Amino acid sequence: AEPTFKHVRRKKLKSGKGPTPLEIGESLVALFNAGKSEEAESTWYHRKIESIEDDGSVFEGWKGVLEKGKWWKENFTVLSMKAAGPYVCSTGFSVVYTGRVRMPDGTEVDAHECGVYTVEDGRIVREQFMKWAGS
């Protein structure tokens, strides 16, 4: 039998129609690990996506994501990167990214980041990146 709670809303949260957070998360991780991150974005990102970086910068819409991605590729070299997950809930999922990156000054650093994705009606409408506190 299910437990009875006094302080819980009876409304269950859902991501709406379309592919589930699990389906989208599994696809995103598989595409990323196959070196197809741009395909993952073009497949799953909503055109009005909100992309939030760990410093609070908000990139608005598909054009904002493309602009950020272009800048990143021009300034950093990915030496290795892997996605683990997805870790799924009713309205989205998280992915843990780890790898090694060459910085603009030539130094190499370990990369650790968690992406938290919100899904509505089969598309990612928000991504928020959180950096590892140890970096």
Short mmCIF file of N, CA and C in Angstrom, two decimals:
data_model
loop_
_atom_site.label_atom_id
_atom_site.label_comp_id
_atom_site.label_asym_id
_atom_site.label_seq_id
_atom_site.Cartn_x
_atom_site.Cartn_y
_atom_site.Cartn_z
N ALA A 1 0.84 -1.19 0.00
CA ALA A 1 0.00 0.00 0.00
C ALA A 1 0.88 1.25 0.00
N GLU A 2 0.39 2.27 -0.69
CA GLU A 2 1.12 3.54 -0.73
C GLU A 2 0.98 4.26 0.60
N PRO A 3 2.04 4.94 1.04
CA PRO A 3 1.93 5.70 2.29
C PRO A 3 1.02 6.90 2.11
N THR A 4 0.47 7.35 3.21
CA THR A 4 -0.37 8.54 3.21
C THR A 4 0.43 9.70 3.81
N PHE A 5 0.48 10.81 3.05
CA PHE A 5 1.22 11.99 3.50
C PHE A 5 0.25 13.15 3.69
N LYS A 6 0.48 13.95 4.71
CA LYS A 6 -0.36 15.12 4.96
C LYS A 6 0.02 16.29 4.08
N HIS A 7 1.31 16.41 3.75
CA HIS A 7 1.82 17.61 3.09
C HIS A 7 2.32 17.31 1.69
N VAL A 8 1.44 16.81 0.86
CA VAL A 8 1.79 16.52 -0.53
C VAL A 8 0.63 16.92 -1.42
N ARG A 9 0.96 17.53 -2.55
CA ARG A 9 -0.09 17.86 -3.52
C ARG A 9 -0.47 16.60 -4.26
N ARG A 10 -1.70 16.42 -4.55
CA ARG A 10 -2.17 15.22 -5.25
C ARG A 10 -1.93 15.30 -6.75
N LYS A 11 -1.64 16.48 -7.23
CA LYS A 11 -1.35 16.66 -8.65
C LYS A 11 0.05 16.13 -8.94
N LYS A 12 0.18 15.23 -9.90
CA LYS A 12 1.48 14.72 -10.26
C LYS A 12 2.02 15.51 -11.44
N LEU A 13 3.29 15.89 -11.37
CA LEU A 13 3.91 16.65 -12.44
C LEU A 13 4.23 15.75 -13.63
N LYS A 14 4.07 16.28 -14.81
CA LYS A 14 4.36 15.56 -16.04
C LYS A 14 5.04 16.50 -17.02
N SER A 15 5.65 15.93 -18.05
CA SER A 15 6.35 16.75 -19.05
C SER A 15 5.48 17.05 -20.27
N GLY A 16 4.25 16.56 -20.29
CA GLY A 16 3.36 16.83 -21.42
C GLY A 16 3.42 15.75 -22.48
N LYS A 17 2.96 16.08 -23.66
CA LYS A 17 2.89 15.13 -24.77
C LYS A 17 4.26 14.97 -25.43
N GLY A 18 4.40 13.91 -26.22
CA GLY A 18 5.64 13.70 -26.96
C GLY A 18 6.56 12.75 -26.23
N PRO A 19 7.81 12.66 -26.69
CA PRO A 19 8.78 11.78 -26.05
C PRO A 19 8.96 12.14 -24.57
N THR A 20 9.21 11.13 -23.77
CA THR A 20 9.38 11.32 -22.33
C THR A 20 10.77 11.84 -22.00
N PRO A 21 10.95 12.37 -20.78
CA PRO A 21 12.29 12.76 -20.36
C PRO A 21 13.30 11.61 -20.47
N LEU A 22 12.88 10.40 -20.16
CA LEU A 22 13.77 9.24 -20.28
C LEU A 22 14.21 9.04 -21.73
N GLU A 23 13.27 9.07 -22.65
CA GLU A 23 13.60 8.87 -24.07
C GLU A 23 14.53 9.97 -24.58
N ILE A 24 14.22 11.20 -24.24
CA ILE A 24 15.05 12.32 -24.69
C ILE A 24 16.43 12.25 -24.05
N GLY A 25 16.48 11.97 -22.75
CA GLY A 25 17.76 11.88 -22.05
C GLY A 25 18.64 10.77 -22.59
N GLU A 26 18.07 9.60 -22.83
CA GLU A 26 18.86 8.50 -23.39
C GLU A 26 19.40 8.86 -24.77
N SER A 27 18.59 9.49 -25.58
CA SER A 27 19.02 9.90 -26.91
C SER A 27 20.12 10.95 -26.83
N LEU A 28 19.94 11.96 -25.97
CA LEU A 28 20.94 13.02 -25.84
C LEU A 28 22.29 12.44 -25.41
N VAL A 29 22.29 11.56 -24.42
CA VAL A 29 23.54 10.96 -23.93
C VAL A 29 24.20 10.12 -25.03
N ALA A 30 23.40 9.32 -25.72
CA ALA A 30 23.95 8.48 -26.79
C ALA A 30 24.55 9.32 -27.91
N LEU A 31 23.84 10.36 -28.33
CA LEU A 31 24.34 11.23 -29.38
C LEU A 31 25.60 11.96 -28.93
N PHE A 32 25.60 12.48 -27.72
CA PHE A 32 26.78 13.19 -27.21
C PHE A 32 27.99 12.27 -27.19
N ASN A 33 27.81 11.06 -26.67
CA ASN A 33 28.93 10.13 -26.57
C ASN A 33 29.40 9.61 -27.93
N ALA A 34 28.56 9.75 -28.94
CA ALA A 34 28.94 9.39 -30.31
C ALA A 34 29.57 10.57 -31.05
N GLY A 35 29.79 11.70 -30.34
CA GLY A 35 30.38 12.88 -30.96
C GLY A 35 29.39 13.71 -31.76
N LYS A 36 28.10 13.57 -31.45
CA LYS A 36 27.05 14.25 -32.22
C LYS A 36 26.23 15.19 -31.34
N SER A 37 26.93 16.04 -30.58
CA SER A 37 26.20 16.95 -29.68
C SER A 37 25.33 17.94 -30.44
N GLU A 38 25.79 18.39 -31.60
CA GLU A 38 24.97 19.32 -32.39
C GLU A 38 23.69 18.65 -32.86
N GLU A 39 23.77 17.36 -33.21
CA GLU A 39 22.56 16.63 -33.61
C GLU A 39 21.60 16.50 -32.44
N ALA A 40 22.14 16.26 -31.25
CA ALA A 40 21.29 16.18 -30.05
C ALA A 40 20.55 17.49 -29.84
N GLU A 41 21.28 18.60 -29.98
CA GLU A 41 20.65 19.91 -29.79
C GLU A 41 19.59 20.18 -30.85
N SER A 42 19.92 19.93 -32.11
CA SER A 42 18.95 20.23 -33.18
C SER A 42 17.74 19.30 -33.12
N THR A 43 17.92 18.11 -32.56
CA THR A 43 16.81 17.16 -32.44
C THR A 43 15.89 17.51 -31.28
N TRP A 44 16.47 17.86 -30.13
CA TRP A 44 15.68 17.95 -28.91
C TRP A 44 15.44 19.35 -28.36
N TYR A 45 16.23 20.34 -28.75
CA TYR A 45 16.05 21.67 -28.16
C TYR A 45 14.87 22.41 -28.79
N HIS A 46 14.07 23.00 -27.95
CA HIS A 46 12.98 23.86 -28.40
C HIS A 46 13.60 25.15 -28.96
N ARG A 47 12.98 25.74 -29.94
CA ARG A 47 13.55 26.96 -30.54
C ARG A 47 13.59 28.12 -29.56
N LYS A 48 12.79 28.07 -28.50
CA LYS A 48 12.80 29.13 -27.48
C LYS A 48 13.47 28.66 -26.19
N ILE A 49 14.42 27.74 -26.32
CA ILE A 49 15.12 27.21 -25.15
C ILE A 49 15.80 28.32 -24.36
N GLU A 50 15.93 28.07 -23.08
CA GLU A 50 16.68 28.96 -22.19
C GLU A 50 17.88 28.15 -21.70
N SER A 51 19.08 28.64 -21.95
CA SER A 51 20.31 27.95 -21.57
C SER A 51 21.03 28.78 -20.51
N ILE A 52 21.19 28.20 -19.32
CA ILE A 52 21.74 28.94 -18.19
C ILE A 52 23.09 28.35 -17.80
N GLU A 53 24.10 29.19 -17.72
CA GLU A 53 25.44 28.76 -17.32
C GLU A 53 25.59 28.88 -15.81
N ASP A 54 26.66 28.26 -15.27
CA ASP A 54 26.85 28.24 -13.82
C ASP A 54 27.04 29.63 -13.22
N ASP A 55 27.47 30.60 -14.03
CA ASP A 55 27.66 31.96 -13.51
C ASP A 55 26.38 32.80 -13.56
N GLY A 56 25.28 32.19 -14.03
CA GLY A 56 24.00 32.89 -14.10
C GLY A 56 23.70 33.51 -15.44
N SER A 57 24.63 33.43 -16.39
CA SER A 57 24.37 33.95 -17.74
C SER A 57 23.26 33.14 -18.39
N VAL A 58 22.31 33.83 -19.01
CA VAL A 58 21.18 33.16 -19.66
C VAL A 58 21.26 33.44 -21.16
N PHE A 59 21.35 32.36 -21.94
CA PHE A 59 21.34 32.46 -23.40
C PHE A 59 19.94 32.11 -23.85
N GLU A 60 19.33 33.04 -24.60
CA GLU A 60 17.93 32.89 -24.95
C GLU A 60 17.75 32.37 -26.36
N GLY A 61 16.95 31.31 -26.46
CA GLY A 61 16.56 30.77 -27.76
C GLY A 61 17.66 30.00 -28.46
N TRP A 62 17.26 29.39 -29.56
CA TRP A 62 18.17 28.58 -30.37
C TRP A 62 19.37 29.41 -30.83
N LYS A 63 19.14 30.67 -31.21
CA LYS A 63 20.24 31.53 -31.65
C LYS A 63 21.23 31.77 -30.52
N GLY A 64 20.76 31.91 -29.30
CA GLY A 64 21.65 32.08 -28.16
C GLY A 64 22.51 30.85 -27.91
N VAL A 65 21.91 29.67 -28.04
CA VAL A 65 22.66 28.42 -27.88
C VAL A 65 23.73 28.30 -28.96
N LEU A 66 23.38 28.64 -30.19
CA LEU A 66 24.35 28.56 -31.29
C LEU A 66 25.50 29.55 -31.08
N GLU A 67 25.17 30.76 -30.63
CA GLU A 67 26.20 31.78 -30.38
C GLU A 67 27.17 31.32 -29.29
N LYS A 68 26.62 30.77 -28.20
CA LYS A 68 27.45 30.28 -27.11
C LYS A 68 28.33 29.12 -27.58
N GLY A 69 27.77 28.20 -28.33
CA GLY A 69 28.51 27.06 -28.83
C GLY A 69 29.65 27.46 -29.75
N LYS A 70 29.40 28.43 -30.62
CA LYS A 70 30.43 28.93 -31.54
C LYS A 70 31.59 29.53 -30.75
N TRP A 71 31.28 30.37 -29.78
CA TRP A 71 32.33 30.98 -28.95
C TRP A 71 33.14 29.91 -28.23
N TRP A 72 32.44 28.91 -27.66
CA TRP A 72 33.11 27.87 -26.89
C TRP A 72 34.10 27.10 -27.78
N LYS A 73 33.65 26.72 -28.96
CA LYS A 73 34.51 25.94 -29.88
C LYS A 73 35.70 26.76 -30.37
N GLU A 74 35.54 28.06 -30.47
CA GLU A 74 36.65 28.93 -30.90
C GLU A 74 37.69 29.13 -29.80
N ASN A 75 37.32 28.90 -28.55
CA ASN A 75 38.20 29.21 -27.43
C ASN A 75 38.73 28.01 -26.64
N PHE A 76 38.08 26.88 -26.76
CA PHE A 76 38.47 25.70 -25.99
C PHE A 76 38.61 24.50 -26.91
N THR A 77 39.49 23.57 -26.55
CA THR A 77 39.65 22.34 -27.30
C THR A 77 39.28 21.18 -26.40
N VAL A 78 38.29 20.41 -26.81
CA VAL A 78 37.89 19.23 -26.04
C VAL A 78 38.86 18.10 -26.39
N LEU A 79 39.56 17.61 -25.38
CA LEU A 79 40.49 16.50 -25.56
C LEU A 79 39.77 15.17 -25.35
N SER A 80 38.84 15.16 -24.42
CA SER A 80 37.98 14.00 -24.19
C SER A 80 36.76 14.49 -23.42
N MET A 81 35.62 13.87 -23.65
CA MET A 81 34.42 14.25 -22.92
C MET A 81 33.43 13.10 -23.00
N LYS A 82 32.80 12.81 -21.87
CA LYS A 82 31.82 11.72 -21.81
C LYS A 82 30.62 12.18 -21.00
N ALA A 83 29.44 11.73 -21.42
CA ALA A 83 28.20 12.02 -20.71
C ALA A 83 27.74 10.75 -19.99
N ALA A 84 27.30 10.90 -18.74
CA ALA A 84 26.74 9.79 -17.97
C ALA A 84 25.32 10.13 -17.56
N GLY A 85 24.46 9.15 -17.65
CA GLY A 85 23.05 9.35 -17.30
C GLY A 85 22.18 8.80 -18.40
N PRO A 86 20.98 9.24 -18.48
CA PRO A 86 20.35 10.34 -17.74
C PRO A 86 19.84 9.90 -16.37
N TYR A 87 19.75 10.89 -15.49
CA TYR A 87 19.09 10.73 -14.20
C TYR A 87 17.75 11.43 -14.37
N VAL A 88 16.66 10.66 -14.30
CA VAL A 88 15.36 11.11 -14.80
C VAL A 88 14.36 11.39 -13.68
N CYS A 89 13.52 12.41 -13.92
CA CYS A 89 12.34 12.66 -13.08
C CYS A 89 11.15 12.91 -14.00
N SER A 90 10.04 13.28 -13.44
CA SER A 90 8.80 13.41 -14.22
C SER A 90 8.82 14.57 -15.20
N THR A 91 9.65 15.59 -14.97
CA THR A 91 9.64 16.77 -15.84
C THR A 91 10.97 17.04 -16.54
N GLY A 92 11.92 16.14 -16.38
CA GLY A 92 13.21 16.35 -17.02
C GLY A 92 14.23 15.32 -16.63
N PHE A 93 15.50 15.69 -16.79
CA PHE A 93 16.59 14.78 -16.50
C PHE A 93 17.88 15.55 -16.29
N SER A 94 18.87 14.87 -15.74
CA SER A 94 20.21 15.44 -15.56
C SER A 94 21.22 14.54 -16.23
N VAL A 95 22.34 15.15 -16.63
CA VAL A 95 23.45 14.42 -17.25
C VAL A 95 24.73 14.95 -16.61
N VAL A 96 25.64 14.04 -16.28
CA VAL A 96 26.94 14.41 -15.73
C VAL A 96 27.97 14.29 -16.84
N TYR A 97 28.69 15.38 -17.07
CA TYR A 97 29.72 15.43 -18.11
C TYR A 97 31.10 15.47 -17.45
N THR A 98 32.02 14.63 -17.92
CA THR A 98 33.39 14.63 -17.43
C THR A 98 34.34 14.48 -18.61
N GLY A 99 35.51 15.07 -18.47
CA GLY A 99 36.49 14.95 -19.54
C GLY A 99 37.69 15.84 -19.28
N ARG A 100 38.36 16.15 -20.37
CA ARG A 100 39.57 16.99 -20.30
C ARG A 100 39.48 18.04 -21.41
N VAL A 101 39.85 19.29 -21.08
CA VAL A 101 39.72 20.42 -22.00
C VAL A 101 41.02 21.23 -22.00
N ARG A 102 41.40 21.72 -23.17
CA ARG A 102 42.53 22.66 -23.27
C ARG A 102 41.96 24.07 -23.25
N MET A 103 42.47 24.87 -22.32
CA MET A 103 42.02 26.24 -22.14
C MET A 103 42.66 27.15 -23.19
N PRO A 104 42.16 28.38 -23.34
CA PRO A 104 42.73 29.32 -24.32
C PRO A 104 44.23 29.57 -24.12
N ASP A 105 44.72 29.51 -22.88
CA ASP A 105 46.15 29.75 -22.63
C ASP A 105 47.01 28.50 -22.83
N GLY A 106 46.39 27.39 -23.26
CA GLY A 106 47.13 26.16 -23.54
C GLY A 106 47.17 25.16 -22.40
N THR A 107 46.76 25.56 -21.21
CA THR A 107 46.76 24.61 -20.10
C THR A 107 45.62 23.62 -20.28
N GLU A 108 45.81 22.42 -19.74
CA GLU A 108 44.78 21.38 -19.80
C GLU A 108 44.17 21.21 -18.41
N VAL A 109 42.86 21.08 -18.37
CA VAL A 109 42.15 20.92 -17.10
C VAL A 109 41.12 19.80 -17.22
N ASP A 110 40.83 19.20 -16.06
CA ASP A 110 39.74 18.24 -16.01
C ASP A 110 38.42 19.01 -16.01
N ALA A 111 37.46 18.51 -16.73
CA ALA A 111 36.14 19.15 -16.81
C ALA A 111 35.11 18.29 -16.10
N HIS A 112 34.32 18.93 -15.24
CA HIS A 112 33.23 18.27 -14.52
C HIS A 112 32.04 19.21 -14.55
N GLU A 113 30.91 18.74 -15.05
CA GLU A 113 29.74 19.60 -15.15
C GLU A 113 28.49 18.74 -15.12
N CYS A 114 27.43 19.29 -14.55
CA CYS A 114 26.14 18.62 -14.55
C CYS A 114 25.15 19.49 -15.32
N GLY A 115 24.45 18.90 -16.26
CA GLY A 115 23.41 19.61 -17.00
C GLY A 115 22.06 19.15 -16.51
N VAL A 116 21.19 20.08 -16.16
CA VAL A 116 19.83 19.78 -15.72
C VAL A 116 18.89 20.27 -16.81
N TYR A 117 18.07 19.37 -17.35
CA TYR A 117 17.24 19.66 -18.51
C TYR A 117 15.76 19.56 -18.14
N THR A 118 14.99 20.56 -18.55
CA THR A 118 13.54 20.57 -18.35
C THR A 118 12.88 20.26 -19.68
N VAL A 119 11.93 19.32 -19.65
CA VAL A 119 11.25 18.86 -20.86
C VAL A 119 9.78 19.27 -20.82
N GLU A 120 9.31 19.83 -21.93
CA GLU A 120 7.89 20.12 -22.11
C GLU A 120 7.48 19.69 -23.51
N ASP A 121 6.45 18.89 -23.58
CA ASP A 121 5.87 18.44 -24.85
C ASP A 121 6.93 17.91 -25.83
N GLY A 122 7.82 17.08 -25.32
CA GLY A 122 8.78 16.39 -26.17
C GLY A 122 9.98 17.20 -26.61
N ARG A 123 10.25 18.33 -25.98
CA ARG A 123 11.41 19.16 -26.33
C ARG A 123 12.06 19.69 -25.04
N ILE A 124 13.36 19.93 -25.12
CA ILE A 124 14.07 20.54 -24.00
C ILE A 124 13.84 22.04 -24.07
N VAL A 125 13.22 22.59 -23.03
CA VAL A 125 12.91 24.02 -23.01
C VAL A 125 13.86 24.81 -22.12
N ARG A 126 14.62 24.07 -21.28
CA ARG A 126 15.58 24.75 -20.41
C ARG A 126 16.72 23.79 -20.09
N GLU A 127 17.93 24.34 -20.16
CA GLU A 127 19.09 23.59 -19.69
C GLU A 127 19.83 24.50 -18.73
N GLN A 128 20.32 23.91 -17.65
CA GLN A 128 21.08 24.69 -16.69
C GLN A 128 22.32 23.89 -16.33
N PHE A 129 23.48 24.51 -16.45
CA PHE A 129 24.73 23.84 -16.19
C PHE A 129 25.27 24.22 -14.82
N MET A 130 25.71 23.22 -14.09
CA MET A 130 26.26 23.41 -12.76
C MET A 130 27.65 22.85 -12.75
N LYS A 131 28.59 23.66 -12.29
CA LYS A 131 29.97 23.17 -12.26
C LYS A 131 30.23 22.46 -10.95
N TRP A 132 31.19 21.54 -11.01
CA TRP A 132 31.60 20.80 -9.85
C TRP A 132 32.29 21.74 -8.89
N ALA A 133 31.92 21.71 -7.62
CA ALA A 133 32.48 22.63 -6.63
C ALA A 133 33.98 22.41 -6.43
N GLY A 134 34.50 21.25 -6.84
CA GLY A 134 35.92 20.97 -6.69
C GLY A 134 36.79 21.57 -7.77
N SER A 135 36.16 22.22 -8.76
CA SER A 135 36.97 22.78 -9.86
C SER A 135 37.19 24.26 -9.72
#
